[in-house]
CSV table of C-alpha atoms in Angstrom, one decimal:
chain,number,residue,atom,x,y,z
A,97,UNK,CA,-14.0,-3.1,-15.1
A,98,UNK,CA,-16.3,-2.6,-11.7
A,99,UNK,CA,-14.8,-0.1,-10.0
A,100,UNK,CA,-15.3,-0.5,-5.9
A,101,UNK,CA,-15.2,3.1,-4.0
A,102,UNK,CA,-14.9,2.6,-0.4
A,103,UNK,CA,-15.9,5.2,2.1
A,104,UNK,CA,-14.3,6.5,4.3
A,105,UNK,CA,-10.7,6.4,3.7
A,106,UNK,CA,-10.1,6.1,7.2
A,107,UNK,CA,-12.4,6.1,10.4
A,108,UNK,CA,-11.0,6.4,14.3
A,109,UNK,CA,-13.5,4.5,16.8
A,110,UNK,CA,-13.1,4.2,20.5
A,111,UNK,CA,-12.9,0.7,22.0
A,112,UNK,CA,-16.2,-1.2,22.1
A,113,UNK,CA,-17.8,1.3,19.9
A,114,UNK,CA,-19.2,0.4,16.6
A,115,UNK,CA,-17.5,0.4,13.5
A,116,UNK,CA,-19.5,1.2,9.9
A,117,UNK,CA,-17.2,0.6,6.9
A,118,UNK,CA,-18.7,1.2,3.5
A,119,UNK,CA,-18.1,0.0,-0.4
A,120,UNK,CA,-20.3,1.6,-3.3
A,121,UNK,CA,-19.7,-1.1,-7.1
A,122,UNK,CA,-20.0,1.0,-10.4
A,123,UNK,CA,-22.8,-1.7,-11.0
A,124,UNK,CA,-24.8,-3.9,-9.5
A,125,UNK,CA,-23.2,-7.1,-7.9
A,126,UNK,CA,-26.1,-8.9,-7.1
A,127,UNK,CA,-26.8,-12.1,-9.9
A,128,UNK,CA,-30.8,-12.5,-10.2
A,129,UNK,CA,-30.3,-16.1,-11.2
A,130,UNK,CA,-29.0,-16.6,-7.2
A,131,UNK,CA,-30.0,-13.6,-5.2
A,132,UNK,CA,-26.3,-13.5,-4.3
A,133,UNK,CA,-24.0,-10.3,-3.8
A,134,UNK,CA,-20.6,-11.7,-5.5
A,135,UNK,CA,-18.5,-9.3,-3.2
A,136,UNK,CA,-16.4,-10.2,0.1
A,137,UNK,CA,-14.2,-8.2,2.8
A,138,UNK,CA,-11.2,-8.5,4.2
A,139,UNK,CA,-8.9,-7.3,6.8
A,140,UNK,CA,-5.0,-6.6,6.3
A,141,UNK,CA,-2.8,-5.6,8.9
A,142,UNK,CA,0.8,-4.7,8.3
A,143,UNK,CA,3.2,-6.5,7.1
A,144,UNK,CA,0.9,-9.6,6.4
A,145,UNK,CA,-1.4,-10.8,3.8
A,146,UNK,CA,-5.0,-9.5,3.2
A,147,UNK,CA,-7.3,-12.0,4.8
A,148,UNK,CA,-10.6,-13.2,4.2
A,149,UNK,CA,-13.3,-12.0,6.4
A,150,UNK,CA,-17.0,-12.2,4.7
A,151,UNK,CA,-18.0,-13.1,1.3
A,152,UNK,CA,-21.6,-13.3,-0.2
A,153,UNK,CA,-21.7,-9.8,0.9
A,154,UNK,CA,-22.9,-11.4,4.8
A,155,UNK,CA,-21.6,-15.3,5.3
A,156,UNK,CA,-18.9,-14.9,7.7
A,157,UNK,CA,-15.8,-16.9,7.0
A,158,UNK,CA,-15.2,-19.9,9.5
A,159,UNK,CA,-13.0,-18.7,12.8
A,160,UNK,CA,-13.9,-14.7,12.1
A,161,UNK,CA,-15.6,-13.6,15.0
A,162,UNK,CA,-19.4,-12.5,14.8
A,163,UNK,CA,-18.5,-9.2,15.9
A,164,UNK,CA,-17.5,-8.9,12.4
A,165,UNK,CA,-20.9,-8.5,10.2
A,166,UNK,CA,-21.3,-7.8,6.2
A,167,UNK,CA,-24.8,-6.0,4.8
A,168,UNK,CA,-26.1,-4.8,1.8
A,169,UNK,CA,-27.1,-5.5,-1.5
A,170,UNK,CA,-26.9,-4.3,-5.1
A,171,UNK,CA,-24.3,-1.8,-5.3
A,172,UNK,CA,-23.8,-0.8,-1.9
A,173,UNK,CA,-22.6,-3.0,1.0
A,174,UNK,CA,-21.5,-2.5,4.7
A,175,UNK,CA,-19.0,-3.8,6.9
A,176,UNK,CA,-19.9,-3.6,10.9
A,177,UNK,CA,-17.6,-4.3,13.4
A,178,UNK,CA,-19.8,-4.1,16.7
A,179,UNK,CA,-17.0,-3.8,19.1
A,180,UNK,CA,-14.0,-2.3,18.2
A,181,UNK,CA,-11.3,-4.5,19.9
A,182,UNK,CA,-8.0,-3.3,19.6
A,183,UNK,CA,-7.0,-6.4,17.3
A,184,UNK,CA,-9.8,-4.8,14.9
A,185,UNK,CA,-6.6,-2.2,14.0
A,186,UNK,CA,-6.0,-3.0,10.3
A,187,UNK,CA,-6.9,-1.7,7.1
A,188,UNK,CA,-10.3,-3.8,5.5
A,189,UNK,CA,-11.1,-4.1,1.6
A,190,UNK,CA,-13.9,-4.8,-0.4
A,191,UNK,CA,-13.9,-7.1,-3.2
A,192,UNK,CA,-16.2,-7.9,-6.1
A,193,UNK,CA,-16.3,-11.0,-7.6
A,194,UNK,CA,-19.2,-11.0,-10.2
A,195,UNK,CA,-17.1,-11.1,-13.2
A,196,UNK,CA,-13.7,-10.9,-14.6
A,197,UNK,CA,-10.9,-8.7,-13.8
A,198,UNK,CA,-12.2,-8.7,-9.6
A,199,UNK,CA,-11.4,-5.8,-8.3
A,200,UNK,CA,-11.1,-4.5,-4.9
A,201,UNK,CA,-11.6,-0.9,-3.4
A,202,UNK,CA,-9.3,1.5,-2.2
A,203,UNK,CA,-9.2,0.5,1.3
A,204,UNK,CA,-10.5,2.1,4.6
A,205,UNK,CA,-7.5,2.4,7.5
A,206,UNK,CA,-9.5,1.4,11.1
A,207,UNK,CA,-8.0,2.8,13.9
A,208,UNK,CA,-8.1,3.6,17.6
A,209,UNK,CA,-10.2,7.1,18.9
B,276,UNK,CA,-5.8,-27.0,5.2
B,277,UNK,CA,-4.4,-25.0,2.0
B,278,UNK,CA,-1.3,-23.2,2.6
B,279,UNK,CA,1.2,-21.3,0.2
B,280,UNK,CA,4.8,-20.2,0.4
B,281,UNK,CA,5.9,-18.4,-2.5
B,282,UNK,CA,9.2,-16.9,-3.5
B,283,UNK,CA,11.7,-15.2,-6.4
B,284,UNK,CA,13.4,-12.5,-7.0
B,285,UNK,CA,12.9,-8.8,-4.9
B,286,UNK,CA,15.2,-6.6,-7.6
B,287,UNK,CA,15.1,-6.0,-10.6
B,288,UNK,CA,16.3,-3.5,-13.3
B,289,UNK,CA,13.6,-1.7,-16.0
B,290,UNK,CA,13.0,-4.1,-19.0
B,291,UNK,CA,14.0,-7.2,-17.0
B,292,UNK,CA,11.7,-9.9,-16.3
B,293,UNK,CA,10.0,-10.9,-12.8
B,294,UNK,CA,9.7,-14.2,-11.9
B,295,UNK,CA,7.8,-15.4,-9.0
B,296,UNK,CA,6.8,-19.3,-8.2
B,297,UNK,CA,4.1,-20.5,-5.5
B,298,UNK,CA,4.2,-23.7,-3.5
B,299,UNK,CA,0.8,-25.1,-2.6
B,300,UNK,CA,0.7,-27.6,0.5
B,301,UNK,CA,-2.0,-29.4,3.2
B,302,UNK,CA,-4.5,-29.8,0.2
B,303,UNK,CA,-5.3,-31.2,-3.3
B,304,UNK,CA,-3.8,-28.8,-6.6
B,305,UNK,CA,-7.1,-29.4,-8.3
B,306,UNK,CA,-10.5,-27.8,-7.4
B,307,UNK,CA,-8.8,-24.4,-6.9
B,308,UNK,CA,-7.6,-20.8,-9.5
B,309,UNK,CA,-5.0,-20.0,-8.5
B,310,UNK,CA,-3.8,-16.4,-8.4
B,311,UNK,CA,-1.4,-13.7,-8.5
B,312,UNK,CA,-2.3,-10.7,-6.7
B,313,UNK,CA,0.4,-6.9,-6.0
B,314,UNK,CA,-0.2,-4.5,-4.2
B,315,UNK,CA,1.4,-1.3,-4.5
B,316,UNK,CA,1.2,2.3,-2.6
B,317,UNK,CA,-0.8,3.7,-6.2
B,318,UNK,CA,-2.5,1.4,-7.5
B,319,UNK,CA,-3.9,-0.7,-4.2
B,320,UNK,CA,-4.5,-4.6,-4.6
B,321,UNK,CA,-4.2,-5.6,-8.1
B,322,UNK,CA,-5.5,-8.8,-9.9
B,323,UNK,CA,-3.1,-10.0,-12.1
B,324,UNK,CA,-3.5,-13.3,-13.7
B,325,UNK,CA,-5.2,-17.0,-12.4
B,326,UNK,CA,-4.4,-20.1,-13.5
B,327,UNK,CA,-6.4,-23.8,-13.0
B,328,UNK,CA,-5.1,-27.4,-12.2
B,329,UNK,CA,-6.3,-28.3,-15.5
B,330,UNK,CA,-4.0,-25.1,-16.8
B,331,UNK,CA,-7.0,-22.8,-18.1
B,332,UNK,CA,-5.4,-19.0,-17.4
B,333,UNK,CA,-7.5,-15.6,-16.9
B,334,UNK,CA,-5.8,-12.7,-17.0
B,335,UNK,CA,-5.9,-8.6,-16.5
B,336,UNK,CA,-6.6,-7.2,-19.9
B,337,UNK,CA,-3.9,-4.2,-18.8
B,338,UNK,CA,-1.2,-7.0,-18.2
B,339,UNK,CA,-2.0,-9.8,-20.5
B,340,UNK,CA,0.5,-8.6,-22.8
B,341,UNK,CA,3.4,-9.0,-20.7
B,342,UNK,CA,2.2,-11.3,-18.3
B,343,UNK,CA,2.7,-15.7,-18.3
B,344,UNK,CA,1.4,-17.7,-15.9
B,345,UNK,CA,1.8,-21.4,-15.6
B,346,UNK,CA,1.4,-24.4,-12.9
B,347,UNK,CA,3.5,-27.9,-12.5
B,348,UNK,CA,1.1,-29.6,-11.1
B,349,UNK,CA,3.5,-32.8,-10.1
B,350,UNK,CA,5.4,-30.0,-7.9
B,351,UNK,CA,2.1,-28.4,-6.8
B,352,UNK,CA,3.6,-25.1,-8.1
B,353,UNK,CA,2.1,-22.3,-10.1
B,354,UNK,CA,4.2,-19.1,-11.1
B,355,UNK,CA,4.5,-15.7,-12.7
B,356,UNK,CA,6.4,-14.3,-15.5
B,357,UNK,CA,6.1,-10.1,-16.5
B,358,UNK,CA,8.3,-9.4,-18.9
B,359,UNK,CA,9.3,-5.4,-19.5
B,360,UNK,CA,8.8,-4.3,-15.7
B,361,UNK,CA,9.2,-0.8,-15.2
B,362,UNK,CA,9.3,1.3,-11.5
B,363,UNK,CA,5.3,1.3,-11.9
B,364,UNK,CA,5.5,-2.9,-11.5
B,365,UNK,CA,7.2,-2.2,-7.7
B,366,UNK,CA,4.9,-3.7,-5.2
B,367,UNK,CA,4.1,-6.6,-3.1
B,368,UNK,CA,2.9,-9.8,-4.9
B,369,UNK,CA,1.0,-12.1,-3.1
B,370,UNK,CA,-0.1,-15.7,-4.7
B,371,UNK,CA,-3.8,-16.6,-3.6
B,372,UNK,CA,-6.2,-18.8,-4.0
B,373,UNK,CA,-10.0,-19.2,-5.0
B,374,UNK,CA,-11.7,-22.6,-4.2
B,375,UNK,CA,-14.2,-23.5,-6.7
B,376,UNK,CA,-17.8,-23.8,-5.1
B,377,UNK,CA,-21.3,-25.0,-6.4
B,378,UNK,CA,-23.4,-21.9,-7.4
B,379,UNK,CA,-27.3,-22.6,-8.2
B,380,UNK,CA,-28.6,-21.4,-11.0
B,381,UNK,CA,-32.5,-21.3,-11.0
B,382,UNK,CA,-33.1,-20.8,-14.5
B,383,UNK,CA,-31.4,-23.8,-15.3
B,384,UNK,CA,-32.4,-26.3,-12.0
B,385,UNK,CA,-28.5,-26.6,-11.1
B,386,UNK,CA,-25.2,-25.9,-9.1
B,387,UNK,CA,-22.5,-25.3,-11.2
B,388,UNK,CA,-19.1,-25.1,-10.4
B,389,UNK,CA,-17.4,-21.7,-10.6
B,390,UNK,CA,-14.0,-20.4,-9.9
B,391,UNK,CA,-14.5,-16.5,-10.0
B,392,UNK,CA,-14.6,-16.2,-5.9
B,393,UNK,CA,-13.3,-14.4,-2.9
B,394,UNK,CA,-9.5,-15.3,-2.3
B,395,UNK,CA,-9.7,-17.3,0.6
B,396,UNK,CA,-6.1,-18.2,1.1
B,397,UNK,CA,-2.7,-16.2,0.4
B,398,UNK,CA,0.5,-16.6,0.4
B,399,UNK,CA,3.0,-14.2,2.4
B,400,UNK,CA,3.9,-12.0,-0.1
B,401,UNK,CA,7.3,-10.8,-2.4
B,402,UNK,CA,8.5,-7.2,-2.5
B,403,UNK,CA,9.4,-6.6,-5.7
B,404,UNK,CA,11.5,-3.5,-6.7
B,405,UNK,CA,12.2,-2.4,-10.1
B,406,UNK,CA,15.3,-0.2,-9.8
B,407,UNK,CA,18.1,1.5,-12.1
């Protein structure tokens, strides 16, 4: 299986400040065929469901605002949050979908400085 | 738009069986996998098993052995048997679904669909606690 390492574990950012999550993949997620990274983020906040913020490592899903930005490529991928709003509180996951089992990393918990 | 309200039973004893069924609604039963994902304190977000309208199934290698799933596709419905749970199966199981979408291949000069996506829609989720 891929194993997904996410760094840090958690981060505390002040309020319009930027926010730099990262995810390391035990091997490469990018498929020559496409030049596509199979590996998406998403944001969970308690007591609800993880929900789907980027995918292709950088295509935003539709409604997420474009504070909200995905990088990288290969085996190691960012997630920037511009300006931390205080909405922006939530833990986010990585994901990799390039084969069977996907697996996700451990999570980083965002909060407020 | 594709939503999903899943239920079943929150307790159980060691060596019984969970049971969990998911309700799909707003959309079509076909073009999607559809997935059962838990989520415990240990272990983080798990991916368990995923089923297709046409009833093709993928699973985790480390459950497969205790784990069914299945779909009715005249109710819309997929669900999840795991038989043998023990305290390590407590957690929060969320149904969720992966659209299949056209991937282009250039060294064969097509799209072809493919299943193995992000999960772009879940349901709310089922505590599940395995208790003596």
């Amino acid at each position: 299986d891929i194993v997904m390492t996410q760094s840090p574990d958690s981060l505390a950012v002040s309020l319009g400040e930027r926010a730099t999550i990262s995810c390391r993949s035990s091997q490469s997620l990018l498929y020559s065929s496409n030049d596509k990274n199979y590996l998406a983020w998403y944001q969970q906040k308690p007591g609800q469901p993880p929900k789907l913020l980027i995918y292709w490592a950088s295509t935003r899903e539709s409604g997420v605002p474009d504070r909200f930005s995905g990088s990288g490529s290969g085996t190691d991928f960012t997630l920037t949050i511009s300006s931390l709003q205080a909405e922006d509180v939530a833990v986010y996951y990585c994901q990799h979908y390039y084969n069977t089992p996907p697996t996700f990393g451990q999570g980083t918990k965002l909060e407020i400085k | 738009q594709v939503q999903l309200q899943q239920w079943g039973a929150g307790l159980l004893k060691p060596s019984e069986t969970l049971s969990l069924t998911c309700a799909v609604s707003g959309g079509s039963f076909s073009g999607y996998y559809w997935s059962w994902v838990r989520q415990s304190p240990g272990k983080g977000l798990e991916w368990i098993a995923e089923i297709n309208h046409s009833g093709s199934t993928n699973h985790n290698a480390s459950l497969k052995s205790r784990v069914t799933i299945s779909r009715d596709t005249s109710k819309k419905q997929f669900s999840l048997k795991m038989t043998s749970v023990t305290a390590a199966d407590t957690a929060v199981y969320f149904c969720a679904a992966r659209k299949e979408v056209l991937v282009w291949f250039e060294e064969l000069g097509k799209e072809l669909p493919r299943g193995n996506n992000w999960f772009a829609i879940w349901g709310q989720g089922t505590l599940v606690t395995v208790s003596a």
